[in-house]
Each structure stands twice: as C-alpha cells, then as structure tokens.
C-alpha cells in the first residue's frame, strides 16, 4: 500500500510540475504576443506618419519590382521602432524576472471566503496571466481595427468584389489616326516628385503661412499656362489609384486609373508585357514618328517603369545604370535613390543636345527624385536657410528646374518644343503639408501656341487623368471631341468629368473592378 501511495504522490507532483511548466509557457507566449503587437503598432504608426497610403498601394508596391528601392525606407522604420521597442523589452524582461521570482519564493495563493463561508484558493499568477491574456486580445483587436480603418482594407475588399461601369459610360478609346496636327511640337515632359502647390505661400494660392518655397515655379505658372482649382496658384486633384508615382505616370499617359488585379498581370516586373492592349501617349507619338526617351535617376525597373515605357512607345529608358555605363558616376558615388537631380539635369541637357541633332520630333520625359519622402534629399547645391530639411530641398528643386528651363530657352530647338512641368502626386510624408486642407498637384505648360487670356484657367475641377489629352493639345494636336480615356482636354474649355459627375464619384468608381478595364487594358 505504501508503494501505491508513494506512486500516487509522485504522480500528483508530476502533474503539478507539468501545470507549472504550462503556466510558464503560456506566460512567455503571452509576453511574446504583446511584444509583437507593440512592434506592429509601432511600424503601423511609422508607416502612417510617413506615407498615409492605403492597402491598395501597399499591395502594388509589394508586387512591383523593388530593385533600386531607397534603403531609407527600411532604415526609417528601424529608427522609429527600435527606440520604442527597447524600452518595452526592458519592461518585459523585468516582468519575466518577477514572474519566476514570485513563483519560486513568494506565496502566490490567496484564500478568499465566498458567500457560503467556504474558503476558496485563488492563484495570483493565474489571475495575472488571465489579465495579460485579456490585454493581449484587446490590444490585438484594437490594432487590427486601427489598421483596417486607416489602410482601408475592408474598403479594398469591397471595391475588389464590386463592379463599375464608369469606363463603359465615359471612357473614350484613343483613335490614333484621328488625332492630328499640321505642325506638332516636340515635348519635354517633366514629372517632379511630390510637387504640390501646398509649398507656396497662402497669398499666392498655397498653404504655407508666410514663406513661398517655390517662387520660381510660381512665376513659371504665372508667366505661362497653369490650370488651377482656385483664383491663385492651384492645381489638379490626385484621383484615387493615381496617387503614387507609377500610377500617376500611368494615368497621365492613358487617361485611366491604375487598377490592375492583385494577381497575375499586376506583376509587371516578371512578365513579358505591361498592359499590352492599352493605347498610351507614347503609343500615339510613336506612330507619329517621334523619338522617345525616359530619364530617371534610379533603377528604371522600379515600379514597372521600364516595362511600361519600352512596351508603349519604344522609349529608350535612361536610368541610373545607363548613367554609370556612360561615365557620369560610379557605383560608389550613388546616393539616395541613385542620381541627384542636379546631375540628372546635366544628363538631360546632354541627351537633349544629342536627340535634337537627329532632326526628328522627340518626346523627352524626365522624372526627378530629390523631393521624395522622407523629408527630401539634401544635395551639394541645397542651402540651409530653413529649419525643416524639406523646405531647403524644395527651394533647391525650385531653383534647379527654373535654371533648366532657362537653359532650354536658349537652345535652337526651343521654339518648336512644348515643356510640361507637373507633380506626379502629393507628397506621402507629412513634412510641410500636415496642416494643409487641399493638396493640389502642380502643373505648368510652357511654349504652347495658346493665348492664356482666351483660356478658362481658374476655378477648374480636374484630375490626373485629364492631363492625357491636355498634353496632346499643348503639343498642337487636335483631339476629336476633346476627350481621351476618362480625361478632358483642358485647353478645349469643355467641362471635365470632375465638373460634371464629381471627383468623389470618380474616386469611388475607379477603385472597383471593371470588366471593360479587364477586356481592354490587361
């Protein structure tokens, strides 16, 4: 009998030790879960402060070629999250030590008397674990709810399953043969990274309380043609699915929003064709006999740009690696995304001189980068007159573009060339724009044959897609019906879709699945 009792005691002791091990494991697992929750919350807070983008944009970025992506993206996340997590790790470490100390040396059972008068044993660590579990669940649910609300994940799912007929109702398919001109001009098309009119002072139409950080761009807009949503310096609406660089390029070149599926054909870096069936600005000018080149200071494959321009218009894509091959810099001299804008403009001058000597109409498209988030890039030509880094970068970019335009004006080919300057989209971090109500994108058309006094320039409502037919009009082409894609030629004076059906309606519909889009663009 004594052997049986001893065996029973050992079994009880084994079970008690087993329960202790389970408690320890559960406690550690809960702490790890809390750590992960806090890390996710920190990354999310950083991402929102820095970008403010939606789930749709994240999906596209993940599925697009990431070669050439700026390492500051990852470094920014590390710098933001690590200091916050370091303090949290210390707290977790102390909590773990206290747990095991209490378990080993401190009485952890309380005896509470219930209504019946009986004493009931309650384990303090068990209560602590239960409270910790509840905290982890609550915190996780809150984080998921916040992420869903800010990234609009549920909205993305609804849009992905909903259908629209906006393209059937309003899209105008380009007919290249009917787009004509007796004397079309060359085109220099400059996309300025994150260039919005918010950087200007309030007295001229911007959002800055006192300082106009883009005085030269303001003057160019005043002296040439710039369409505005107000009486002062304004711009166009960055429509949904046109509000990051590749989507903005796509929209201004096609008159459609960027709304490819999240599977298959959206992986533009790993497939043979980029929206093969779409008729773009490059396709039109290619058929009109134009030489076309796209210049950027980073890896041309990033975001699918190289695939797009080579597929549509047979562009020569001149990127960071082309510049290295031609001796403008070495790999060791790469900074930021690759090439600083001051060197990019020098390359542009050399390329334009070479291209103009071919005695062939040309379309030279350029994408700057120094004003990219976060806070822009300080180059050797930037001053240090303002406390905000971006302010100094924007002032520098403003001076560089003005100097480049002045150089263009004294070239032999200038009289036969239209120059278009526009922002690609509003900036994605909050520098200089956190208090801005309206985030309009800059536009300026230089050296067109239109008389500004005869155009309806002010108090217009238009978006990224309206730029497509407007570029052709600026070059001297006649666009039948004044419309291409979902865009309306601004020089025509005709009401845009924003002015007739409303920008909110357009934003809602272009995010939905379109069978027309699938049949004609994929």
Short mmCIF file of N, CA and C in Angstrom, two decimals, residues 335-410:
data_model
loop_
_atom_site.label_atom_id
_atom_site.label_comp_id
_atom_site.label_asym_id
_atom_site.label_seq_id
_atom_site.Cartn_x
_atom_site.Cartn_y
_atom_site.Cartn_z
N UNK A 335 23.95 57.96 -54.47
CA UNK A 335 23.38 58.45 -53.21
C UNK A 335 21.86 58.39 -53.31
N UNK A 336 21.22 58.41 -52.16
CA UNK A 336 19.76 58.44 -52.12
C UNK A 336 19.21 57.32 -53.01
N UNK A 337 18.44 57.67 -54.03
CA UNK A 337 17.89 56.67 -54.95
C UNK A 337 18.86 56.35 -56.09
N UNK A 338 19.95 57.06 -56.17
CA UNK A 338 20.91 56.81 -57.23
C UNK A 338 21.58 58.08 -57.68
N UNK A 339 20.89 58.86 -58.54
CA UNK A 339 21.42 60.10 -59.10
C UNK A 339 20.69 61.29 -58.50
N UNK A 340 21.45 62.27 -58.03
CA UNK A 340 20.83 63.50 -57.54
C UNK A 340 20.31 64.32 -58.72
N UNK A 341 19.33 65.17 -58.45
CA UNK A 341 18.67 65.89 -59.54
C UNK A 341 19.60 66.84 -60.29
N UNK A 342 20.57 67.44 -59.61
CA UNK A 342 21.47 68.36 -60.31
C UNK A 342 22.22 67.63 -61.43
N UNK A 343 22.63 66.38 -61.16
CA UNK A 343 23.30 65.59 -62.18
C UNK A 343 22.30 65.10 -63.23
N UNK A 344 21.09 64.81 -62.79
CA UNK A 344 20.04 64.38 -63.72
C UNK A 344 19.79 65.46 -64.77
N UNK A 345 19.74 66.72 -64.34
CA UNK A 345 19.53 67.81 -65.29
C UNK A 345 20.73 67.96 -66.23
N UNK A 346 21.94 67.73 -65.74
CA UNK A 346 23.11 67.77 -66.62
C UNK A 346 23.02 66.69 -67.69
N UNK A 347 22.61 65.50 -67.28
CA UNK A 347 22.43 64.41 -68.25
C UNK A 347 21.33 64.77 -69.25
N UNK A 348 20.25 65.37 -68.75
CA UNK A 348 19.14 65.77 -69.62
C UNK A 348 19.62 66.75 -70.69
N UNK A 349 20.46 67.69 -70.31
CA UNK A 349 20.98 68.66 -71.27
C UNK A 349 21.79 67.96 -72.36
N UNK A 350 22.65 67.04 -71.95
CA UNK A 350 23.47 66.30 -72.92
C UNK A 350 22.59 65.45 -73.84
N UNK A 351 21.60 64.79 -73.26
CA UNK A 351 20.72 63.93 -74.05
C UNK A 351 19.88 64.75 -75.03
N UNK A 352 19.37 65.89 -74.57
CA UNK A 352 18.56 66.73 -75.46
C UNK A 352 19.39 67.28 -76.61
N UNK A 353 20.63 67.62 -76.33
CA UNK A 353 21.52 68.10 -77.39
C UNK A 353 21.75 66.99 -78.42
N UNK A 354 21.95 65.78 -77.95
CA UNK A 354 22.15 64.64 -78.85
C UNK A 354 20.88 64.33 -79.64
N UNK A 355 19.75 64.31 -78.95
CA UNK A 355 18.48 63.95 -79.59
C UNK A 355 18.07 64.98 -80.64
N UNK A 356 18.25 66.27 -80.31
CA UNK A 356 17.84 67.33 -81.23
C UNK A 356 18.63 67.28 -82.53
N UNK A 357 19.85 66.76 -82.47
CA UNK A 357 20.69 66.68 -83.67
C UNK A 357 20.19 65.62 -84.65
N UNK A 358 19.26 64.77 -84.23
CA UNK A 358 18.74 63.71 -85.09
C UNK A 358 17.75 64.24 -86.12
N UNK A 359 17.33 65.48 -85.96
CA UNK A 359 16.36 66.10 -86.88
C UNK A 359 15.10 65.25 -86.99
N UNK A 360 14.57 64.89 -85.82
CA UNK A 360 13.37 64.08 -85.73
C UNK A 360 12.56 64.57 -84.54
N UNK A 361 11.23 64.63 -84.63
CA UNK A 361 10.47 65.08 -83.46
C UNK A 361 10.75 64.17 -82.27
N UNK A 362 10.75 64.76 -81.07
CA UNK A 362 11.11 63.95 -79.90
C UNK A 362 10.18 64.21 -78.72
N UNK A 363 10.08 63.20 -77.89
CA UNK A 363 9.40 63.27 -76.61
C UNK A 363 10.41 62.85 -75.56
N UNK A 364 10.87 63.81 -74.78
CA UNK A 364 11.86 63.54 -73.73
C UNK A 364 11.16 63.68 -72.38
N UNK A 365 10.99 62.57 -71.69
CA UNK A 365 10.27 62.54 -70.42
C UNK A 365 11.25 62.32 -69.27
N UNK A 366 11.11 63.12 -68.23
CA UNK A 366 12.07 63.16 -67.14
C UNK A 366 11.36 63.05 -65.80
N UNK A 367 11.90 62.25 -64.89
CA UNK A 367 11.34 62.11 -63.55
C UNK A 367 12.39 62.47 -62.51
N UNK A 368 12.12 63.51 -61.71
CA UNK A 368 13.06 63.90 -60.66
C UNK A 368 12.82 63.06 -59.41
N UNK A 369 13.71 63.22 -58.40
CA UNK A 369 13.57 62.35 -57.23
C UNK A 369 13.94 63.01 -55.90
N UNK A 370 14.68 64.11 -55.91
CA UNK A 370 15.21 64.65 -54.66
C UNK A 370 14.15 65.05 -53.64
N UNK A 371 12.96 65.38 -54.08
CA UNK A 371 11.90 65.78 -53.15
C UNK A 371 11.10 64.59 -52.62
N UNK A 372 11.57 63.40 -52.90
CA UNK A 372 10.90 62.18 -52.42
C UNK A 372 10.94 62.12 -50.89
N UNK A 373 9.90 61.45 -50.31
CA UNK A 373 9.95 61.22 -48.87
C UNK A 373 11.15 60.32 -48.55
N UNK A 374 11.72 60.35 -47.38
CA UNK A 374 11.29 61.20 -46.26
C UNK A 374 12.07 62.52 -46.27
N UNK A 375 11.36 63.60 -46.17
CA UNK A 375 11.95 64.92 -45.99
C UNK A 375 12.86 65.37 -47.12
N UNK A 376 12.86 64.64 -48.23
CA UNK A 376 13.70 65.04 -49.35
C UNK A 376 15.16 64.71 -49.13
N UNK A 377 15.96 65.02 -50.17
CA UNK A 377 17.39 64.72 -50.14
C UNK A 377 18.19 66.01 -50.29
N UNK A 378 19.09 66.27 -49.34
CA UNK A 378 19.95 67.44 -49.39
C UNK A 378 21.13 67.15 -50.32
N UNK A 379 21.21 67.90 -51.42
CA UNK A 379 22.32 67.73 -52.35
C UNK A 379 23.35 68.84 -52.11
N UNK A 380 24.51 68.79 -52.77
CA UNK A 380 25.54 69.81 -52.55
C UNK A 380 25.09 71.22 -52.90
N UNK A 381 24.03 71.37 -53.69
CA UNK A 381 23.57 72.69 -54.11
C UNK A 381 22.49 73.27 -53.20
N UNK A 382 22.04 72.49 -52.23
CA UNK A 382 20.98 72.96 -51.34
C UNK A 382 21.55 73.87 -50.26
N UNK A 383 20.77 74.89 -49.89
CA UNK A 383 21.15 75.76 -48.80
C UNK A 383 20.69 75.20 -47.47
N UNK A 384 20.84 76.02 -46.44
CA UNK A 384 20.41 75.62 -45.09
C UNK A 384 19.73 76.81 -44.42
N UNK A 385 18.80 77.42 -45.15
CA UNK A 385 18.16 78.64 -44.67
C UNK A 385 16.96 78.38 -43.77
N UNK A 386 16.46 77.16 -43.76
CA UNK A 386 15.23 76.87 -43.02
C UNK A 386 15.45 75.69 -42.08
N UNK A 387 14.73 75.66 -40.96
CA UNK A 387 14.92 74.56 -40.00
C UNK A 387 14.44 73.21 -40.52
N UNK A 388 13.44 73.21 -41.41
CA UNK A 388 12.94 71.95 -41.95
C UNK A 388 13.79 71.52 -43.14
N UNK A 389 14.25 70.29 -43.13
CA UNK A 389 15.07 69.79 -44.23
C UNK A 389 14.33 69.89 -45.56
N UNK A 390 13.05 69.49 -45.57
CA UNK A 390 12.30 69.50 -46.83
C UNK A 390 12.19 70.91 -47.40
N UNK A 391 12.07 71.90 -46.55
CA UNK A 391 11.98 73.28 -47.04
C UNK A 391 13.22 73.63 -47.86
N UNK A 392 14.39 73.26 -47.37
CA UNK A 392 15.63 73.52 -48.10
C UNK A 392 15.69 72.71 -49.40
N UNK A 393 15.18 71.49 -49.37
CA UNK A 393 15.18 70.64 -50.56
C UNK A 393 14.24 71.20 -51.62
N UNK A 394 13.04 71.62 -51.21
CA UNK A 394 12.05 72.15 -52.16
C UNK A 394 12.56 73.44 -52.80
N UNK A 395 13.15 74.32 -52.00
CA UNK A 395 13.72 75.56 -52.54
C UNK A 395 14.80 75.24 -53.56
N UNK A 396 15.61 74.25 -53.26
CA UNK A 396 16.68 73.83 -54.18
C UNK A 396 16.09 73.26 -55.47
N UNK A 397 15.08 72.41 -55.35
CA UNK A 397 14.43 71.83 -56.53
C UNK A 397 13.79 72.91 -57.39
N UNK A 398 13.20 73.89 -56.73
CA UNK A 398 12.57 75.02 -57.42
C UNK A 398 13.60 75.80 -58.24
N UNK A 399 14.77 76.01 -57.68
CA UNK A 399 15.84 76.74 -58.38
C UNK A 399 16.39 75.90 -59.53
N UNK A 400 16.56 74.62 -59.33
CA UNK A 400 17.13 73.76 -60.36
C UNK A 400 16.22 73.64 -61.58
N UNK A 401 14.91 73.51 -61.36
CA UNK A 401 14.00 73.40 -62.51
C UNK A 401 13.96 74.71 -63.28
N UNK A 402 14.02 75.82 -62.56
CA UNK A 402 14.00 77.13 -63.22
C UNK A 402 15.25 77.30 -64.09
N UNK A 403 16.41 76.93 -63.54
CA UNK A 403 17.66 77.04 -64.30
C UNK A 403 17.62 76.14 -65.54
N UNK A 404 17.03 74.97 -65.41
CA UNK A 404 16.92 74.07 -66.55
C UNK A 404 16.03 74.66 -67.64
N UNK A 405 14.93 75.26 -67.25
CA UNK A 405 14.03 75.89 -68.23
C UNK A 405 14.74 77.05 -68.92
N UNK A 406 15.49 77.83 -68.16
CA UNK A 406 16.25 78.94 -68.75
C UNK A 406 17.26 78.42 -69.76
N UNK A 407 17.88 77.29 -69.47
CA UNK A 407 18.81 76.68 -70.43
C UNK A 407 18.06 76.27 -71.70
N UNK A 408 16.90 75.68 -71.54
CA UNK A 408 16.10 75.24 -72.69
C UNK A 408 15.76 76.42 -73.61
N UNK A 409 15.49 77.56 -73.01
CA UNK A 409 15.03 78.72 -73.78
C UNK A 409 16.06 79.24 -74.77
N UNK A 410 17.33 78.95 -74.54
CA UNK A 410 18.36 79.47 -75.44
C UNK A 410 18.85 78.40 -76.43
#
